[in-house]
CSV table of C-alpha atoms in Angstrom, one decimal:
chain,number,residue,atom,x,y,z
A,153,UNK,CA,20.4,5.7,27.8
A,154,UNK,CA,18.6,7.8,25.1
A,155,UNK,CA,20.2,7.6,21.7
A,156,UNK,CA,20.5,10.7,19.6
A,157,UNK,CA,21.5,10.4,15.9
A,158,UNK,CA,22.9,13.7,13.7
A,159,UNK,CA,20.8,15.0,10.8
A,160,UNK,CA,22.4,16.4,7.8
A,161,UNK,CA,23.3,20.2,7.8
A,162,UNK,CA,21.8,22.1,5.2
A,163,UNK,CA,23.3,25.6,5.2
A,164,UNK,CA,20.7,26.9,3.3
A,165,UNK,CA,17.8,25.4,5.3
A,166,UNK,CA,19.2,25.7,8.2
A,167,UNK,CA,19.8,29.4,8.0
A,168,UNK,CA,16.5,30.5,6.7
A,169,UNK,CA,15.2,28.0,9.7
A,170,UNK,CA,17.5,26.5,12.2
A,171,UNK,CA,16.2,22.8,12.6
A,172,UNK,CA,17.2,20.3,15.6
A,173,UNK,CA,20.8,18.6,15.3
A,174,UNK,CA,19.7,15.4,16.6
A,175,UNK,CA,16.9,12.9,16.3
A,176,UNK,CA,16.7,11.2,19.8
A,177,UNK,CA,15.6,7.5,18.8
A,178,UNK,CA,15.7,6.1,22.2
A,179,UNK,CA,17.6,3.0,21.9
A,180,UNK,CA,20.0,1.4,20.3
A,181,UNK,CA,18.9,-2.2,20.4
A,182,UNK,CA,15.4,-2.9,20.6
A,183,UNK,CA,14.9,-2.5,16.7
A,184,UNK,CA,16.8,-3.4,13.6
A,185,UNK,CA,16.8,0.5,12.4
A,186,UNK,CA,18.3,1.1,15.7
A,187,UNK,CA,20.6,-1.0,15.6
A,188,UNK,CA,21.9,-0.2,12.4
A,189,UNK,CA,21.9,3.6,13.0
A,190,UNK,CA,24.0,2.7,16.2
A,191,UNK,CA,26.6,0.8,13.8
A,192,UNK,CA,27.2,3.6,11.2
A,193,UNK,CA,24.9,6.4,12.2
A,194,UNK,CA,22.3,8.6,10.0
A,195,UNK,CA,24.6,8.5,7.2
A,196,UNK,CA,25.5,4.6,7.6
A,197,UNK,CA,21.6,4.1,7.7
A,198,UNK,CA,20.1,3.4,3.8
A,199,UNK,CA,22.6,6.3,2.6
A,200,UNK,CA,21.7,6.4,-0.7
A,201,UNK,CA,17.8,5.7,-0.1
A,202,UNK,CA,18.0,8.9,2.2
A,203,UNK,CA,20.0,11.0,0.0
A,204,UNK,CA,17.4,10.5,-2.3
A,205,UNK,CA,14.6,11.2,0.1
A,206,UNK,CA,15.7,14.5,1.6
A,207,UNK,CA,16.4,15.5,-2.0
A,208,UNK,CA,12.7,14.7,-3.0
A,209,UNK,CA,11.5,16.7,0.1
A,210,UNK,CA,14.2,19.7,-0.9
A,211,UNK,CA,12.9,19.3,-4.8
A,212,UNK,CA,9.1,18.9,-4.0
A,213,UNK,CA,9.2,22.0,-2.1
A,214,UNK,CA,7.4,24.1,0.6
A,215,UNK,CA,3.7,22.1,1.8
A,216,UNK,CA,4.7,18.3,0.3
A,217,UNK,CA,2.7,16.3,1.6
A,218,UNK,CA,5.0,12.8,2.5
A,219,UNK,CA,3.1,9.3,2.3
A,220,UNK,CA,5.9,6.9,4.4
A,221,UNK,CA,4.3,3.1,3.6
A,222,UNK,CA,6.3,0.8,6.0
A,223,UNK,CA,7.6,4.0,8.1
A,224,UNK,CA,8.7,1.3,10.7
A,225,UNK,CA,10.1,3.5,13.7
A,226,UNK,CA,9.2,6.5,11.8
A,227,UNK,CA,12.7,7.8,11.0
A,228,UNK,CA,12.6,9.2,8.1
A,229,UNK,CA,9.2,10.3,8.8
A,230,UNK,CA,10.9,12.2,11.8
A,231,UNK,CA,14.2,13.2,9.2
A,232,UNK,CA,11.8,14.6,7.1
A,233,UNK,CA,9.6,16.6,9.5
A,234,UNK,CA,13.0,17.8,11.2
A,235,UNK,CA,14.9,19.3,8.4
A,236,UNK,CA,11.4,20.7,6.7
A,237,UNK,CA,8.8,21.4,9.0
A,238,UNK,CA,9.4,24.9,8.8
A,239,UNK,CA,8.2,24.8,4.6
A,240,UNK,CA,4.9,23.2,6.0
A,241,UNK,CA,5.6,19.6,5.2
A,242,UNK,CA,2.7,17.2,5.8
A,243,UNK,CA,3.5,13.5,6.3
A,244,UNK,CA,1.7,10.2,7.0
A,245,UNK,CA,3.8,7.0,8.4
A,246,UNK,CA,2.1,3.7,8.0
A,247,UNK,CA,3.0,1.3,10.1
A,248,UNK,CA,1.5,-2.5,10.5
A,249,UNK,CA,3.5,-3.9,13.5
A,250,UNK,CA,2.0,-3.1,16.6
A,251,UNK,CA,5.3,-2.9,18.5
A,252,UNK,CA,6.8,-1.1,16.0
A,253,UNK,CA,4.1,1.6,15.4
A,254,UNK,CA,4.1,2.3,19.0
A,255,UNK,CA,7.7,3.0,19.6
A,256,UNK,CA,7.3,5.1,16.1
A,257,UNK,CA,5.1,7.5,18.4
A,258,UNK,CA,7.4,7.3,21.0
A,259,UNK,CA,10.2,8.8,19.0
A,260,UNK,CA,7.5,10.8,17.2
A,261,UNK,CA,6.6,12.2,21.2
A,262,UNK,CA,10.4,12.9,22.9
A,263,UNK,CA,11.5,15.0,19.6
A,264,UNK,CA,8.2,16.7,19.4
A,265,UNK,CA,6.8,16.0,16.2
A,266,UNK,CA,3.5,16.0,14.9
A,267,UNK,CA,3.3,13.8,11.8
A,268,UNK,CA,0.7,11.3,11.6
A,269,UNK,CA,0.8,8.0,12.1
A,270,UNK,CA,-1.2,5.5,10.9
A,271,UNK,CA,-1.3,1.7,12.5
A,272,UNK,CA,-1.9,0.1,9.5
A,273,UNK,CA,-1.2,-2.3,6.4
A,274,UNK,CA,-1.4,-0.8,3.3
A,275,UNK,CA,-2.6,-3.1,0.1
A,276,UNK,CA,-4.8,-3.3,-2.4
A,277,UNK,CA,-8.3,-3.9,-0.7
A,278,UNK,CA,-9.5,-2.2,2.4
A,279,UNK,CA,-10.1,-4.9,5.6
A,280,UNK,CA,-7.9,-6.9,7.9
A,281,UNK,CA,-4.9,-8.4,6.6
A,282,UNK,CA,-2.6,-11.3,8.0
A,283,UNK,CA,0.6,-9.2,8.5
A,284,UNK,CA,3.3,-12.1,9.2
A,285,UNK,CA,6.0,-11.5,11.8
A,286,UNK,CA,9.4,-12.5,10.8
A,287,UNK,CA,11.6,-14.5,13.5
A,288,UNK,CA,14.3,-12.5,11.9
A,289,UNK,CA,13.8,-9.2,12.3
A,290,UNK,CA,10.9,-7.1,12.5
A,291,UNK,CA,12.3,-4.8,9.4
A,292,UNK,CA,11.0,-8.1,7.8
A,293,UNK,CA,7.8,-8.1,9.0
A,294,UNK,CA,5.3,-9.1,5.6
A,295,UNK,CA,2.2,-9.4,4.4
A,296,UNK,CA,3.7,-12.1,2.0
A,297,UNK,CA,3.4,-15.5,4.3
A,298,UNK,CA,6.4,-16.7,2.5
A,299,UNK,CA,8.7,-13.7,2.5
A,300,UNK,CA,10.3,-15.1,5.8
A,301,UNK,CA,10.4,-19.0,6.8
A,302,UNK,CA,8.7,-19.4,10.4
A,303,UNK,CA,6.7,-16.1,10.5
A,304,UNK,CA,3.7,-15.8,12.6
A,305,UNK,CA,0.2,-14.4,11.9
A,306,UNK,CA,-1.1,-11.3,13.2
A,307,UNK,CA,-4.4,-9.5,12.3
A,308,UNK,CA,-3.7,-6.4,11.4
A,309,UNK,CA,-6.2,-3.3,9.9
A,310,UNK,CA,-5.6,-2.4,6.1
A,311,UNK,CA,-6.2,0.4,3.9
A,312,UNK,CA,-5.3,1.8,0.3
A,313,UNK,CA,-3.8,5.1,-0.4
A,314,UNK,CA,-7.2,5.2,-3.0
A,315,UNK,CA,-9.6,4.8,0.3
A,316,UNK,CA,-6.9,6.6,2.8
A,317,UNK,CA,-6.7,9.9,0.3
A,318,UNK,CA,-10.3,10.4,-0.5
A,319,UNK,CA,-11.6,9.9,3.1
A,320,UNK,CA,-8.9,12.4,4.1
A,321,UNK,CA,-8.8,14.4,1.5
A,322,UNK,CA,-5.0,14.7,1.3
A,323,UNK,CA,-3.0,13.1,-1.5
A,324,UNK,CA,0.4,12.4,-2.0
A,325,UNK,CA,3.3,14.7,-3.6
A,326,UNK,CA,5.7,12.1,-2.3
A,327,UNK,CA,4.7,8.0,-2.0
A,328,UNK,CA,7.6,6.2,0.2
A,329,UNK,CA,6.8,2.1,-0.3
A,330,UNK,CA,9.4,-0.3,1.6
A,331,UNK,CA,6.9,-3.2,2.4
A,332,UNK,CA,9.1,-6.4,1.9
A,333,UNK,CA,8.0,-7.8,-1.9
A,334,UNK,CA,4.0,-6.9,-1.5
A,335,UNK,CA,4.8,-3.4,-3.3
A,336,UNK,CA,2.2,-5.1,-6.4
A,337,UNK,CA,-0.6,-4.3,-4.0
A,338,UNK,CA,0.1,-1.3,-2.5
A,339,UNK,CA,0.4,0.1,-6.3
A,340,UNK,CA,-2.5,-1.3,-7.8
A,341,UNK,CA,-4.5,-0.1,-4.5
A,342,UNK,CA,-2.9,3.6,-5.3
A,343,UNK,CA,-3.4,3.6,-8.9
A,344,UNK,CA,-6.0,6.2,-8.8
A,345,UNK,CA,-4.5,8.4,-6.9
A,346,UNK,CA,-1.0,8.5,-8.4
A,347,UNK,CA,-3.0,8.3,-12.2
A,348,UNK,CA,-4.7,11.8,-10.7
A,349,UNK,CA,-2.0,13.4,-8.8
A,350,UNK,CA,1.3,12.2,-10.6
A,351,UNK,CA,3.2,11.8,-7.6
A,352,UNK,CA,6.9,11.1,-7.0
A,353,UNK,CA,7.4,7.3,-5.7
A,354,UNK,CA,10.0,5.6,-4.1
A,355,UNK,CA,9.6,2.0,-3.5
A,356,UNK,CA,12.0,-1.0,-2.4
A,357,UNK,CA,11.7,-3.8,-5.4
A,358,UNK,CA,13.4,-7.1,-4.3
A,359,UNK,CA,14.7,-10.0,-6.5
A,360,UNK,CA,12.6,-12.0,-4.3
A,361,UNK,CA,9.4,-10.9,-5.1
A,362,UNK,CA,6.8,-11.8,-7.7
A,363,UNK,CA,7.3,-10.1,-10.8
A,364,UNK,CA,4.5,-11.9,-12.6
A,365,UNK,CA,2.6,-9.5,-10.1
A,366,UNK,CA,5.0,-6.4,-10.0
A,367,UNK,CA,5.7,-5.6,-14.0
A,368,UNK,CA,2.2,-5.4,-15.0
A,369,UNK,CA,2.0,-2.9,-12.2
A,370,UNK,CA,5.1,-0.8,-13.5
A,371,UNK,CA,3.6,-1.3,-17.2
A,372,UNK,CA,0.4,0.9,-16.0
A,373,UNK,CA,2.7,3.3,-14.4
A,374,UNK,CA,4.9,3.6,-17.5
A,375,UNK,CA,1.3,3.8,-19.7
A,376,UNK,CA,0.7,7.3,-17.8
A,377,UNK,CA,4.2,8.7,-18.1
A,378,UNK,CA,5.9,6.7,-15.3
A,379,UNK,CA,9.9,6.2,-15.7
A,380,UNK,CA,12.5,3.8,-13.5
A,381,UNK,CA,15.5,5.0,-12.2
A,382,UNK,CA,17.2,2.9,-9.6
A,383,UNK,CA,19.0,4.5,-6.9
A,384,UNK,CA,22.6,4.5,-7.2
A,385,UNK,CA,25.7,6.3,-6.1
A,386,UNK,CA,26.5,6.2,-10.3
A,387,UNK,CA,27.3,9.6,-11.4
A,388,UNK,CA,24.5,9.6,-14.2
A,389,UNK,CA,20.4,7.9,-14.2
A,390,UNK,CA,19.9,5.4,-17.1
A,391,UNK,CA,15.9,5.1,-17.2
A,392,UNK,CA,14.7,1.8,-17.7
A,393,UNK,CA,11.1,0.2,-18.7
A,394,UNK,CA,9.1,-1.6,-16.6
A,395,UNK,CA,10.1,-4.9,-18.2
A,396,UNK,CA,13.6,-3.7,-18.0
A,397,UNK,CA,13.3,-3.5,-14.2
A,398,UNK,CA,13.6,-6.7,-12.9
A,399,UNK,CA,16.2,-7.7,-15.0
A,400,UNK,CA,18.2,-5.3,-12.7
A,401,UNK,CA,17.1,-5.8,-10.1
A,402,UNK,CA,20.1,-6.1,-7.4
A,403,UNK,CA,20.6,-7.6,-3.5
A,404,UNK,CA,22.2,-4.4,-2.8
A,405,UNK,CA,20.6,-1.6,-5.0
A,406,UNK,CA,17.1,-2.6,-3.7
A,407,UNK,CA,15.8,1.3,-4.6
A,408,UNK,CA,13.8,3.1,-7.4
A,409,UNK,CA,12.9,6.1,-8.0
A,410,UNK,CA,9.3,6.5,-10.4
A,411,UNK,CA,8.7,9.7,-12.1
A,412,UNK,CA,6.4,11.1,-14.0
A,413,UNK,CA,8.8,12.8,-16.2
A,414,UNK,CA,12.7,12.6,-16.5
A,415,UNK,CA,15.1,13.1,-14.4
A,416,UNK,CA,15.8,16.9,-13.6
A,417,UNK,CA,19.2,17.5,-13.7
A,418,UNK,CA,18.5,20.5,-10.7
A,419,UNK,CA,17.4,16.8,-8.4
A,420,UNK,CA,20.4,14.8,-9.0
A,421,UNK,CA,22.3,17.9,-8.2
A,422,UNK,CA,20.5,17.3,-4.8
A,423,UNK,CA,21.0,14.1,-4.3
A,424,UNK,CA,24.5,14.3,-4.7
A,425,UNK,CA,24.4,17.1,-2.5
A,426,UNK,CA,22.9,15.3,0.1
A,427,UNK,CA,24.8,12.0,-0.1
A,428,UNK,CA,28.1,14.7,0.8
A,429,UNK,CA,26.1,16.0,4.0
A,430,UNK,CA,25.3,12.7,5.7
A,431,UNK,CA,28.7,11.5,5.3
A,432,UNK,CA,29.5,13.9,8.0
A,433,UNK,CA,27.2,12.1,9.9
A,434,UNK,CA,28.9,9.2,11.3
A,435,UNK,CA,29.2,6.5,14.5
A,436,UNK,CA,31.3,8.9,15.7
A,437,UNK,CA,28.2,11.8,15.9
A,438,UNK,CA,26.2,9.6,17.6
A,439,UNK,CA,25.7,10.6,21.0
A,440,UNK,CA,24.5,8.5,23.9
A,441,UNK,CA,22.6,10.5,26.8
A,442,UNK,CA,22.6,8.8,30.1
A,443,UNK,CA,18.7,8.8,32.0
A,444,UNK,CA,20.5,9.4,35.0
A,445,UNK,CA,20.3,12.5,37.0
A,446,UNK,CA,18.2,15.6,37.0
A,447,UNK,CA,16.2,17.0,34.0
A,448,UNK,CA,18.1,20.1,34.2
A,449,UNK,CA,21.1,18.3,33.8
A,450,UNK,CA,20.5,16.3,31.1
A,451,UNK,CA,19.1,20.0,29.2
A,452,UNK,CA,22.0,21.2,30.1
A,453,UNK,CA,24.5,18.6,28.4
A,454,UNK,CA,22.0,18.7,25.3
A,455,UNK,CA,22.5,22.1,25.2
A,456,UNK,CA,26.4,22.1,25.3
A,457,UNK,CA,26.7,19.6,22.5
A,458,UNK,CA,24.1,21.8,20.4
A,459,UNK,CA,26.5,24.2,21.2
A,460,UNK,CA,29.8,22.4,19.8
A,461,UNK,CA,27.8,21.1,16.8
A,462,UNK,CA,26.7,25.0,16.1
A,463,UNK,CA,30.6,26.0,16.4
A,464,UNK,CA,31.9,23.4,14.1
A,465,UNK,CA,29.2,24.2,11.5
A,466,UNK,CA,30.1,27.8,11.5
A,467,UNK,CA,33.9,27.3,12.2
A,468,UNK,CA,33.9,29.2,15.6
A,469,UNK,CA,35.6,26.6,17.8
């Protein structure tokens, strides 16, 4: 079976640029993302986290260039690239786990997408890292040995977004970090680059991780204009201080948004916008392809449920 998830409709984007319906993430069990896209679907997957992300994207503009730390399976890398590859997006996934970065090329491969990805930790000092495998779940994958009881060593490559930007030459409007309670390093290993370039970060912050690490972190960011929203479905954005953070820090609201200057009203707009669109986007869009039969066949049922998706966007059922 190959296992096709619903992206958000945009009317605006979509009719300056049509974009693809569905992401095809090939299965439904093999990963924990997969999993839980099975169980609630695009929108059921990190709602708010992704409200918030497409917003960014929208907000950011035509030729943002995306930096994905911990991309996993590389779906929002592949949201992203979907929904705004026609305004020239440019985005790097970073992905540690051997397994995991390979089937993040595979999905990257069947819905013909061309963003990089990297196969590799990102920290504060360039090298090879230990990357510890949970027994858990691979969405727990660290490189903090005690993050998850049990884990198991791997070597792994590492880099900084420092190193990573000026060997490339591309730096990021938009720094994604989700790497299970070792976001301290990957900071203080960007802090050049986001003291030059001022760009928007999201980053996971869990009430597990080490905050005698973490707040001196957020206080440089706050010395260069840096402010802390944490991502909610709440109707308005209280910024907080660094040393505000982690006393709310929350099992559920595990999200933040950094800015270099306050909140624009024109992005919440978005974000609220967004949260709307993938709530169309249920268990009940998902749509499970069977391998069997011809290629033509398979096109041709694709291309009959692109069809049905196109008529109840524009009410011509």
């Amino acid at each position: 079976m190959s296992f096709l998830v619903k992206t958000p409709h945009h009317t605006a984007i979509a009719k300056a640029q049509p974009y693809a319906q569905y992401i095809d993430v090939l299965n439904r069990k093999t990963t924990a993302v997969q999993r839980e896209l099975f169980r609630g679907g695009s929108g059921g997957y990190e709602h708010d986290m992704q409200a918030t992300l497409l917003s960014v994207c929208e907000f950011l503009g035509p030729n943002c260039v995306f930096f994905d730390v911990g991309a996993h399976v590389g779906y929002y890398a592949a949201m992203a690239q979907t929904i705004f590859g026609h305004q020239g997006i440019k985005i790097t996934a970073f992905e540690p786990t051997p397994d995991t970065a390979a089937a993040a090329r595979s999905i990257r491969q069947v819905n013909q997408l061309s963003y990089e990805i990297v196969e590799s930790a990102v920290t504060d000092v360039p090298g090879t890292v230990e990357l510890f495998l949970s027994p858990k779940a691979e969405t727990s994958n660290s490189l903090n040995a005690e993050f998850r009881e049990g884990s198991k060593p791997v070597e792994v490559p590492a880099t900084t977004i420092d190193a990573f930007s000026a060997s490339q030459k591309v730096y990021p409007d938009f720094l994604k970090i989700d790497v299970e309670t070792f976001e301290h390093a990957v900071l203080t290993g960007a802090m050049q680059t986001i003291a030059a370039v001022k760009p928007v970060i999201s980053c996971e912050l869990l009430r597990s991780g080490n905050f005698s690490d973490t707040t001196p972190v957020l206080q440089q960011l706050e010395k260069i204009g840096y402010r802390f929203y944490q991502i909610s479905q709440a109707a308005d954005w209280p910024v907080r201080t660094a040393h505000q953070v982690e006393g709310h820090l929350d099992e559920t609201l595990r999200d933040w948004l950094f800015l270099p200057y306050e909140m624009p009203a024109e992005l919440q707009t978005m974000i609220a916008a967004w949260r709307v669109r993938l709530m169309e986007c249920t268990k009940d869009t998902n749509i499970l392809v069977s391998r069997r039969g011809s290629f033509l066949q398979q096109i041709q049922r694709l291309l009959q449920m692109r069809r049905l998706m196109k008529a109840r966007w524009t009410g011509d059922e």
